Amino acid sequence: MSLDPTSILLRFESRIGQFRLTIDPTIEFPALLPRILDNLPKTVDSRTLTLSNKPHAGEDRLLSSLHGVAIEEVGLKHGDKLYIKFAEAAQVNGHSLAPINTPLQPYNSSNRLNGLPIAPAEDLPITPVRQESTSVAIKNPWEVVRQSPLDDRLDRKDGKIARPQDPKMCKHGLKGMCDYCMPLEPFSPKYLEEKKIKHLSFHSHLRKINSTTNKPELKSSYMPPLSEPYYRVKRDCPSGHPPWPEGICTKCQPSAITLQPQPFRMVDHVEFASPGIIDSFLNFWRISGAQRIGYLYGHYEEYTEVPLGIKAVVEAIYEPPQVDEIDGCTLTSWESEKETDEVAYLCGLQKVGVIFTDLIDEGAGDGTVVCKRHRDSYYLSSLEVIFSARLQAQNPKTTKWSDTGRFGSDFVTCVVSGDEDGGISISCFQVSNSAVEMARSDLIEPSADPTVMLVRNNSSDEEDSESRTRYIPEVFYRRINEYGASVQENAKPSFPVEYLFVTLTHGFPKDSAGLFNASDFPIENREAIGEGQELRRVAKKLGISSSKVDAERGVRSIADFHLLCFIHGMGVLNKDEESLLCHVARTHDIAEGFQLLNTPGWATLLAILQESGERPPKRSFPAFHPENDESYLKASEQLAKRFKGTSLR
């Protein structure tokens, strides 16, 4: 039997012998647990299964703690050997104390009831956050981690800011250089202040941190300059005490947190490819008066206005299933999320952010709206910070300059609200890395006051059973007092929400063509305002009727993201045909468009649409005059008597 060329063979050795497994290097470590247990005695406690790179004095890691870590990320190659350590479950009268599949029960617990160890309650948020981030360090991440091509391109750039010769201060020739004309570093405070750039770009911050972490003149070993914050109790403490909450020490407990405004941002600018994207998104509020939320699909490009900057280019807004109200909206189950992401991937796009409205008509009749967000109130509420933090935690940024292979997120948050002039404006934000980790660790919760964030209480009361396994470290923040001095304040019970996010710029290109230049197909999930996606609308969009087919019009009109998602949901085209469809929509290539028309799947789609292309003529009914119908008048009188005295206010 021939092996998959992408598979690798790993050797495992334990105190009872050796065995080999052929695995896919892209899977995560916990997926190996069933296959490893098949080669070990049945009395093995799966919670104690530990992997190491050496038989003695190696880097021991619990297999259960390697969630989110793929085998290829740690640099394992074909034929490498891993060493397995484990403990057998304790026996009482020939029976195990507890089932093996109870991961929350500590095997070395000192608290027992009737001879059995007591399992602490697992503390999870009301809406569990996906644990995308991991504290497991990767050996030589710059060799095994694959980051985006844009990041690779910015890494190869010099990043220096060129300056012309100063006619007053430079005394050298044309080929000379001095302190007044030498290029500046991309993180130069003088240049940032001159250009009024509030935050460093990610790659400028990376250069600044790397210049202090790794100095070539010292000839020391290279260290990844970036490290994500970690505010949870570390697992597998080497001190030997029972795990938290039964034991804790200075080696495993998190340090005190001092909040400061984040000096950098992962994305510097948000560019909407066309004003029509925002205009069609706002139509829902204009018609219904209810708020709306949508996900931004686009791509990332270099932003030349900021040294080594990155901008998110938005090409489409997808509106997921939701319940909209006057003062907010609630997201419901989005079953087609993976399918939508797949269509976006075929178009060369990805999910880059989220956008929502917060608009209230001022009632003047001139289209002005209420200005709710300003310097004296708030720009991003505490609830919205938690929401954005969870989305950023679900969309981490992969980078080879972090010891864990991940750092921050490129996911952005946009708010459409009223400005001080009564107009509609867009504001863009990102929450800080500290905010993401605090939300992931469940240390903070939103307040009724949108300007402050609450720190959870580390109570040990019996009524507060959910906090038994949550460790809340000390949280501080620095502020400028009334005397102009920087002082440190205790963040409990609350602190200003401004410490948890950074602002981004936004705009529109001069040539507002956009990738999808034929976006007039009805937007999904708008049945509440009478807009629906139907086959007859697809037929009208593509120029198809029961009598004729306008092929050229159909090719030119498929550049619509909402139309592509609807056609994907029909399931008529195969993978190759759908890939060609998205390629034509992205490139607007007429030649390849006519190639699409000759595919079997497109012929099937045309046959379906021709059957529903024209609506049947309306049936004619005789004119109805209620004043001449006696039965109608009697029923109306009875209905009026039933509702007599009833107020409809």
XYZ file of C-alpha atoms in Angstrom:
649
model
C 0.000 0.000 0.000
C 1.478 3.381 -1.035
C 1.578 6.158 1.545
C 0.192 9.627 1.092
C 3.133 11.784 -0.035
C 2.143 14.443 2.513
C 2.139 12.005 5.453
C 5.107 11.514 7.742
C 6.182 8.694 10.035
C 6.812 9.444 13.711
C 8.387 7.107 16.241
C 7.208 6.959 19.851
C 9.070 5.423 22.792
C 7.808 4.803 26.322
C 8.924 2.686 29.232
C 7.011 -0.307 27.843
C 8.418 -0.228 24.303
C 8.320 1.549 20.946
C 5.788 1.962 18.146
C 5.384 3.981 14.949
C 2.499 6.013 13.525
C 1.923 7.424 10.038
C 0.166 10.756 10.415
C -0.827 13.893 8.571
C 1.463 16.756 9.700
C -1.370 19.300 9.507
C -3.436 17.745 12.320
C -3.219 18.953 15.904
C -1.508 17.004 18.693
C -4.679 16.094 20.685
C -5.947 14.190 17.619
C -3.179 11.623 18.227
C -4.565 10.619 21.634
C -6.767 7.665 20.507
C -4.001 6.169 18.329
C -1.395 6.536 21.086
C -3.676 4.920 23.682
C -4.155 1.921 21.375
C -0.446 1.144 21.809
C -0.372 1.618 25.609
C -1.854 -0.400 28.487
C -5.521 0.141 29.268
C -4.663 1.337 32.766
C -2.951 4.477 31.442
C -4.472 7.746 32.693
C -4.893 9.782 29.495
C -4.733 13.044 31.449
C -1.121 12.370 32.389
C 0.075 11.616 28.852
C 3.175 13.757 28.237
C 5.310 14.194 25.102
C 8.987 15.118 25.171
C 11.767 15.598 22.632
C 14.346 13.858 24.861
C 14.219 10.797 27.144
C 15.515 12.871 30.065
C 15.653 16.620 30.815
C 13.658 17.475 27.692
C 10.753 19.838 27.031
C 7.809 17.957 28.537
C 4.322 18.964 27.398
C 0.980 17.489 28.385
C -0.780 16.252 25.261
C -4.037 17.829 26.460
C -2.358 21.257 26.668
C -1.393 21.333 22.978
C -4.794 22.383 21.633
C -4.410 24.529 18.524
C -0.825 23.378 17.843
C -0.316 21.463 14.591
C 2.438 18.872 14.278
C 4.148 20.744 11.453
C 4.322 23.938 13.543
C 6.888 22.485 15.959
C 9.274 21.391 13.203
C 8.787 17.606 13.361
C 10.019 15.791 10.256
C 9.726 12.311 8.790
C 11.329 9.730 11.102
C 11.593 11.915 14.240
C 11.132 10.312 17.653
C 9.020 11.515 20.571
C 9.206 10.152 24.104
C 6.018 9.357 26.010
C 5.608 9.608 29.761
C 2.457 8.631 31.609
C 1.038 7.533 34.929
C -1.369 4.700 35.539
C -4.721 5.329 37.160
C -4.817 4.601 40.881
C -6.594 1.368 41.820
C -8.900 0.685 44.784
C -9.940 -2.968 45.201
C -9.074 -3.596 41.582
C -11.173 -0.711 40.238
C -10.109 2.676 38.992
C -10.875 5.663 41.187
C -12.419 7.616 38.349
C -13.073 7.191 34.653
C -10.254 8.178 32.361
C -12.436 10.522 30.334
C -12.899 13.110 33.103
C -10.348 15.748 32.189
C -11.505 18.182 34.867
C -10.659 15.842 37.742
C -7.111 16.332 39.124
C -5.286 13.018 39.497
C -3.103 14.317 42.356
C -5.875 16.067 44.270
C -5.453 16.372 48.011
C -9.174 17.112 48.570
C -11.138 13.879 48.715
C -14.678 12.792 49.512
C -15.367 9.112 50.232
C -11.885 8.309 48.932
C -12.444 10.044 45.584
C -10.754 13.310 44.541
C -13.079 16.288 44.203
C -13.171 17.832 40.724
C -13.282 21.649 40.664
C -16.004 23.259 38.597
C -14.898 24.383 35.181
C -15.404 28.124 34.805
C -16.520 29.075 31.313
C -17.956 32.354 30.054
C -21.624 32.537 29.122
C -20.543 32.543 25.481
C -17.371 30.415 25.358
C -14.465 32.036 23.545
C -12.585 29.866 21.082
C -9.133 29.257 22.522
C -7.238 30.084 19.373
C -4.224 31.520 21.180
C -1.775 29.198 22.881
C 1.092 29.793 25.248
C 3.098 26.842 23.931
C 6.363 28.128 22.518
C 7.458 26.932 19.076
C 11.079 26.133 18.430
C 12.502 28.381 15.701
C 9.115 29.813 14.595
C 10.810 31.842 11.826
C 11.578 28.537 10.086
C 8.267 26.673 10.408
C 5.526 29.321 10.614
C 4.034 30.494 7.322
C 2.767 34.045 7.381
C 0.934 36.026 4.729
C 2.756 37.115 1.511
C 2.140 40.753 2.492
C 4.007 40.276 5.765
C 6.861 38.561 3.929
C 7.032 41.452 1.487
C 7.104 44.041 4.288
C 9.762 42.025 6.146
C 12.065 42.292 3.139
C 11.636 46.071 2.938
C 14.204 48.357 4.500
C 11.550 50.629 5.965
C 13.880 53.617 6.282
C 12.352 57.056 5.666
C 14.471 58.984 3.141
C 15.168 62.677 3.758
C 16.517 65.290 1.334
C 19.564 67.376 2.100
C 18.975 70.343 4.377
C 20.298 73.426 2.510
C 21.037 75.173 5.825
C 22.589 72.401 7.904
C 24.153 69.955 5.389
C 27.729 71.030 4.469
C 28.747 67.911 2.499
C 28.571 66.982 -1.171
C 25.792 65.224 -3.070
C 27.117 61.772 -2.179
C 27.660 62.576 1.496
C 25.370 62.085 4.479
C 25.058 63.596 7.950
C 22.690 63.590 10.918
C 20.382 66.100 9.211
C 19.736 64.071 6.053
C 20.340 60.443 7.001
C 17.271 58.171 6.643
C 15.033 57.827 9.676
C 13.836 54.595 11.219
C 10.143 53.772 10.568
C 9.453 54.195 14.293
C 11.012 57.661 14.552
C 8.932 59.728 17.038
C 9.881 62.960 15.266
C 8.526 61.759 11.915
C 5.334 60.349 13.471
C 4.641 63.614 15.268
C 5.313 65.629 12.125
C 2.912 63.504 10.056
C 0.394 63.319 12.940
C 0.499 59.522 13.013
C -0.926 58.461 16.367
C 0.083 54.778 16.392
C 3.019 52.800 15.058
C 2.310 50.252 12.352
C 2.796 46.611 13.272
C 5.987 46.179 11.260
C 7.424 49.446 12.599
C 6.718 48.195 16.116
C 8.363 44.899 15.187
C 11.525 46.703 14.018
C 11.596 48.755 17.211
C 11.217 45.749 19.516
C 13.692 43.649 17.536
C 16.350 46.366 17.725
C 16.335 46.105 21.518
C 15.774 42.345 21.816
C 18.393 41.088 19.348
C 21.668 42.953 18.885
C 23.995 41.423 16.258
C 27.076 42.913 17.900
C 26.531 40.760 20.993
C 26.625 37.562 18.849
C 23.930 35.980 21.024
C 21.289 33.475 19.957
C 18.250 34.898 18.205
C 15.045 35.328 20.224
C 11.575 36.001 18.769
C 10.887 39.651 19.602
C 7.106 39.325 20.009
C 5.222 37.631 22.810
C 1.488 37.673 23.432
C 0.214 38.564 26.906
C -0.943 35.661 29.062
C -3.123 36.401 32.097
C -4.111 32.865 33.086
C -2.589 30.422 35.550
C 0.095 28.431 33.769
C -0.437 24.712 33.555
C 2.140 22.021 34.328
C 3.962 24.067 36.961
C 7.373 22.445 37.671
C 7.106 23.179 41.407
C 5.188 19.959 42.016
C 2.160 21.385 43.835
C -1.449 20.401 43.020
C -2.880 22.302 40.043
C -4.973 25.420 40.472
C -7.343 25.995 42.257
C -5.868 23.594 44.836
C -2.401 25.084 44.643
C -0.548 28.021 43.144
C 2.922 29.542 43.344
C 4.838 32.515 41.978
C 5.982 30.467 38.972
C 2.512 29.703 37.644
C 0.394 32.632 38.782
C 0.044 35.579 36.378
C 1.748 38.825 37.232
C -0.081 42.041 37.979
C -1.492 43.793 34.917
C -0.689 47.443 34.261
C -2.846 48.803 31.469
C -1.429 51.421 29.137
C -2.640 52.660 25.755
C -1.258 50.339 23.078
C 1.379 52.268 21.070
C 0.878 50.288 17.854
C -1.938 48.883 15.754
C -2.082 45.770 13.605
C -3.966 47.540 10.762
C -3.530 51.241 10.032
C -6.305 52.035 7.547
C -9.655 50.679 6.345
C -10.482 51.379 2.717
C -13.960 50.741 1.330
C -13.609 49.882 -2.352
C -16.807 51.733 -3.290
C -19.236 54.116 -1.531
C -22.052 51.896 -2.780
C -20.992 49.206 -0.300
C -21.862 51.457 2.646
C -24.902 52.963 0.923
C -26.543 49.565 0.320
C -25.714 48.545 3.892
C -27.450 51.659 5.267
C -30.591 51.075 3.193
C -31.821 48.594 5.783
C -31.768 51.276 8.503
C -33.316 53.856 6.175
C -36.277 51.579 5.474
C -36.812 49.941 8.888
C -35.187 52.258 11.423
C -33.550 49.204 13.043
C -29.814 48.678 13.474
C -27.832 46.279 11.272
C -24.583 44.304 11.496
C -22.471 42.732 8.766
C -19.092 41.101 8.186
C -16.493 42.780 5.994
C -14.895 40.697 3.251
C -11.801 41.971 1.506
C -8.023 41.704 1.500
C -4.970 43.389 2.979
C -2.565 45.641 1.109
C 0.390 47.849 1.925
C -0.560 51.328 3.144
C 2.058 53.784 1.949
C 0.831 56.761 4.024
C 2.300 55.123 7.141
C 5.809 53.597 7.279
C 5.433 49.842 6.723
C 1.665 50.241 7.102
C -1.155 47.804 6.311
C -4.664 48.607 5.129
C -7.776 46.461 4.925
C -9.574 46.869 1.588
C -13.291 46.037 1.939
C -14.942 44.658 -1.202
C -18.259 43.386 0.183
C -20.421 43.294 3.313
C -22.251 40.062 4.137
C -25.207 40.390 6.493
C -25.638 37.196 8.561
C -28.932 36.047 10.122
C -29.862 38.449 12.923
C -32.704 39.986 14.895
C -32.641 43.768 14.483
C -34.138 46.293 16.856
C -34.133 50.053 17.282
C -31.386 50.001 19.925
C -29.270 47.073 18.719
C -29.206 43.694 17.053
C -28.709 40.063 18.040
C -26.794 37.578 15.908
C -28.439 34.193 15.416
C -27.058 30.901 14.126
C -25.149 31.383 10.854
C -25.186 27.927 9.306
C -23.720 28.984 5.956
C -20.650 30.745 7.387
C -18.180 28.184 6.034
C -19.803 28.275 2.604
C -19.613 32.074 2.536
C -15.940 31.974 3.539
C -15.321 29.449 0.771
C -16.874 31.735 -1.866
C -14.788 34.621 -0.541
C -11.639 32.487 -0.724
C -12.350 31.619 -4.362
C -12.645 35.362 -5.033
C -9.308 36.029 -3.327
C -10.979 37.552 -0.249
C -11.200 36.823 3.446
C -13.097 38.050 6.479
C -11.342 41.267 7.535
C -13.737 42.809 10.042
C -17.223 43.592 11.264
C -19.425 46.660 10.825
C -22.599 47.713 12.623
C -24.843 50.760 12.782
C -25.780 52.911 15.763
C -28.092 55.488 14.208
C -31.084 57.424 15.523
C -32.987 59.857 13.322
C -33.032 63.328 14.848
C -36.603 63.863 13.683
C -35.940 67.163 11.909
C -36.976 65.751 8.535
C -33.702 66.741 6.869
C -31.891 63.393 7.222
C -29.782 64.374 10.244
C -29.029 61.838 12.966
C -28.276 62.072 16.680
C -24.606 62.365 17.654
C -24.189 59.760 20.410
C -20.432 59.096 20.223
C -18.118 62.011 20.906
C -15.243 62.983 23.172
C -17.537 63.727 26.118
C -19.376 60.380 25.958
C -17.682 57.368 24.345
C -16.479 56.053 21.006
C -16.661 52.300 21.660
C -18.739 50.912 24.530
C -17.550 48.244 26.944
C -19.972 45.698 25.454
C -18.650 46.400 21.956
C -15.063 46.022 23.200
C -15.870 42.526 24.516
C -17.603 41.670 21.236
C -14.633 42.857 19.163
C -12.151 41.099 21.456
C -13.872 37.768 20.950
C -13.904 38.210 17.182
C -10.210 39.117 17.173
C -9.461 36.069 19.325
C -11.195 33.917 16.709
C -9.121 35.478 13.906
C -5.485 35.573 15.130
C -2.594 36.842 13.033
C 0.056 34.294 12.088
C 3.600 35.638 12.298
C 7.015 34.027 12.460
C 8.334 36.711 14.828
C 6.314 35.493 17.828
C 7.391 32.693 20.154
C 3.950 31.072 19.757
C 3.567 31.731 16.016
C 0.660 34.124 16.613
C 0.405 37.738 17.640
C -2.631 39.977 17.740
C -5.200 40.074 14.952
C -5.855 41.968 11.712
C -9.625 41.927 12.359
C -11.156 45.439 12.441
C -14.370 46.893 13.869
C -16.290 49.677 12.104
C -19.151 51.689 13.610
C -21.585 53.761 11.531
C -22.982 56.511 13.728
C -23.820 60.219 13.762
C -21.144 62.909 13.908
C -21.226 66.336 15.541
C -22.711 67.907 12.404
C -25.649 65.503 12.319
C -24.268 63.537 9.383
C -23.523 59.822 9.101
C -19.859 58.927 9.604
C -17.740 55.792 9.988
C -15.295 55.118 12.815
C -12.819 52.226 12.782
C -11.194 50.540 15.777
C -9.189 47.568 16.971
C -9.060 46.373 20.549
C -5.625 45.925 22.089
C -3.868 42.612 22.621
C -4.338 43.061 26.373
C -8.090 43.426 25.889
C -8.225 40.224 23.822
C -6.352 38.255 26.489
C -8.439 39.721 29.313
C -11.620 38.735 27.474
C -10.187 35.284 26.731
C -9.235 34.848 30.400
C -12.701 36.087 31.440
C -11.225 38.814 33.655
C -13.516 41.627 32.504
C -17.196 42.116 31.801
C -19.193 44.971 30.237
C -20.873 47.595 32.361
C -24.209 49.369 32.100
C -22.130 52.519 31.753
C -20.605 52.265 28.246
C -17.543 54.327 29.250
C -16.166 51.901 31.866
C -15.198 48.227 31.958
C -15.727 46.076 35.041
C -13.078 43.756 36.488
C -14.567 40.488 37.673
C -14.556 39.753 41.382
C -12.300 36.925 42.571
C -14.785 35.887 45.238
C -14.649 32.628 47.148
C -18.258 32.723 48.356
C -20.344 29.617 47.962
C -22.890 31.573 45.913
C -20.213 32.580 43.407
C -19.282 29.023 42.386
C -18.289 30.083 38.866
C -15.236 32.004 40.127
C -13.635 29.059 41.949
C -11.264 28.263 39.091
C -10.781 31.823 37.837
C -7.707 33.626 39.102
C -8.005 37.406 38.937
C -4.608 39.126 39.132
C -4.154 42.689 40.279
C -5.087 45.166 37.544
C -3.812 48.743 37.447
C -3.880 51.571 34.945
C -1.948 54.808 34.634
C -3.566 58.213 34.169
C -2.667 61.894 34.302
C -4.106 63.489 37.446
C -5.253 67.065 37.984
C -1.670 68.124 38.721
C -0.317 66.796 35.427
C 1.512 63.866 37.029
C 1.310 60.243 35.858
C -0.187 58.178 38.668
C -1.137 54.519 38.957
C -4.703 53.622 39.910
C -6.315 50.354 40.910
C -8.598 49.148 38.111
C -11.016 47.405 40.482
C -13.938 47.568 40.329
C -13.866 49.475 37.003
C -11.584 51.445 34.709
C -12.005 53.619 31.563
C -12.639 51.654 28.392
C -10.247 53.866 26.374
C -7.312 51.758 27.572
C -8.541 48.772 25.563
C -8.719 49.960 21.945
C -6.874 51.931 19.278
C -8.324 54.050 16.474
C -7.854 53.512 12.737
C -8.311 55.808 9.761
C -10.682 55.043 6.901
C -11.522 56.329 3.454
C -12.522 55.624 -0.131
C -10.278 55.379 -3.201
C -10.293 58.064 -5.869
C -11.246 55.476 -8.504
C -14.192 53.820 -6.800
C -14.714 50.928 -9.213
C -14.461 48.073 -6.745
C -14.035 44.377 -7.361
C -17.797 43.722 -7.557
C -19.022 46.424 -9.929
C -22.466 44.908 -10.591
C -23.807 44.710 -7.026
C -27.545 45.185 -7.455
C -28.699 41.679 -6.476
C -30.864 41.582 -3.310
C -28.863 41.261 -0.112
C -29.311 38.153 1.983
C -31.400 37.898 5.184
C -33.496 41.001 4.501
C -36.917 39.397 4.554
C -37.893 41.740 7.405
C -38.090 44.663 4.957
C -39.582 42.672 2.088
C -36.365 41.923 0.164
C -35.747 38.305 -0.763
C -33.359 36.328 -2.930
C -35.366 34.331 -5.475
C -34.638 32.438 -8.668
C -36.553 34.939 -10.756
C -34.272 37.698 -9.446
C -31.254 35.636 -10.503
C -32.774 35.130 -13.943
C -33.452 38.852 -14.296
C -29.921 39.642 -13.133
C -28.346 37.308 -15.707
C -30.689 38.363 -18.528
C -32.472 35.016 -18.782
C -36.103 34.504 -19.739
C -38.133 31.627 -21.114
C -37.635 32.915 -24.663
C -34.017 34.134 -24.774
C -30.674 34.160 -22.980
C -28.440 37.250 -23.058
C -25.040 35.570 -22.646
C -22.886 38.711 -22.664
C -25.086 40.424 -20.099
C -24.897 37.358 -17.880
C -21.100 37.350 -17.960
C -20.900 41.043 -17.087
C -23.436 40.852 -14.264
C -21.957 38.040 -12.167
C -19.539 40.431 -10.413
C -21.790 40.479 -7.339
C -20.730 38.807 -4.086
C -24.306 38.260 -2.896
C -25.194 36.629 -6.222
C -22.156 34.326 -6.003
C -23.155 33.219 -2.505
C -26.723 32.495 -3.687
C -25.520 30.442 -6.677
C -23.167 28.533 -4.377
C -26.105 27.692 -2.116
C -28.023 26.229 -5.055
C -25.385 23.479 -5.396
C -25.645 23.312 -9.201
C -22.003 23.989 -10.116
C -19.149 21.673 -9.251
C -15.911 22.845 -7.632
C -14.085 23.610 -10.885
C -17.062 25.450 -12.389
C -17.584 27.468 -9.231
C -13.888 28.362 -9.125
C -14.131 29.557 -12.734
C -17.284 31.543 -11.893
C -15.542 33.374 -9.021
C -12.479 33.952 -11.189
C -14.606 35.599 -13.886
C -16.369 37.719 -11.254
C -13.009 38.829 -9.869
C -11.136 39.478 -13.142
C -14.086 40.549 -15.364
C -12.535 38.517 -18.192
C -15.072 38.152 -21.016
C -13.090 35.365 -22.728
C -13.131 33.165 -19.642
C -16.743 34.170 -19.107
C -17.742 32.569 -22.407
C -15.728 29.521 -21.357
C -17.963 29.370 -18.271
C -21.060 29.455 -20.498
C -19.977 26.179 -22.129
C -19.731 24.192 -18.897
C -22.401 21.574 -18.033
C -23.142 23.135 -14.659
C -23.904 26.521 -16.183
C -26.197 24.869 -18.741
C -28.081 23.239 -15.875
C -28.339 26.577 -14.105
C -29.726 28.198 -17.261
C -32.337 25.466 -17.606
C -33.486 26.001 -14.007
C -33.614 29.767 -14.409
C -35.495 29.610 -17.718
C -38.278 27.761 -15.967
C -38.550 30.544 -13.362
C -37.397 33.485 -15.477
C -40.857 34.870 -16.244
C -43.651 35.074 -13.749
C -47.064 33.788 -14.920
C -49.556 36.516 -15.859
C -51.743 37.707 -13.065
C -55.281 36.302 -13.032
C -58.042 38.848 -13.513
C -60.738 39.043 -10.850
C -64.101 40.835 -11.049
C -64.294 44.195 -9.326
C -65.360 43.990 -5.684
C -67.658 46.645 -4.200
C -68.139 46.067 -0.457
C -70.963 48.612 -0.179
C -73.150 46.295 -2.318
C -72.344 43.095 -0.420
C -74.805 42.480 2.461
C -72.806 39.591 3.997
C -69.687 41.779 4.089
C -71.571 44.596 5.825
C -72.995 42.230 8.491
C -69.559 40.776 9.235
C -68.090 44.279 9.513
C -70.773 45.329 12.016
C -70.134 42.252 14.186
C -66.375 42.899 14.111
C -66.902 46.548 15.106
C -69.067 45.488 18.084
C -66.368 43.066 19.294
C -63.692 45.778 19.262
C -65.848 48.554 20.644
C -64.025 50.434 23.419
C -60.708 48.821 22.680
C -57.679 51.154 22.441
C -54.916 50.373 19.987
C -52.339 52.657 21.552
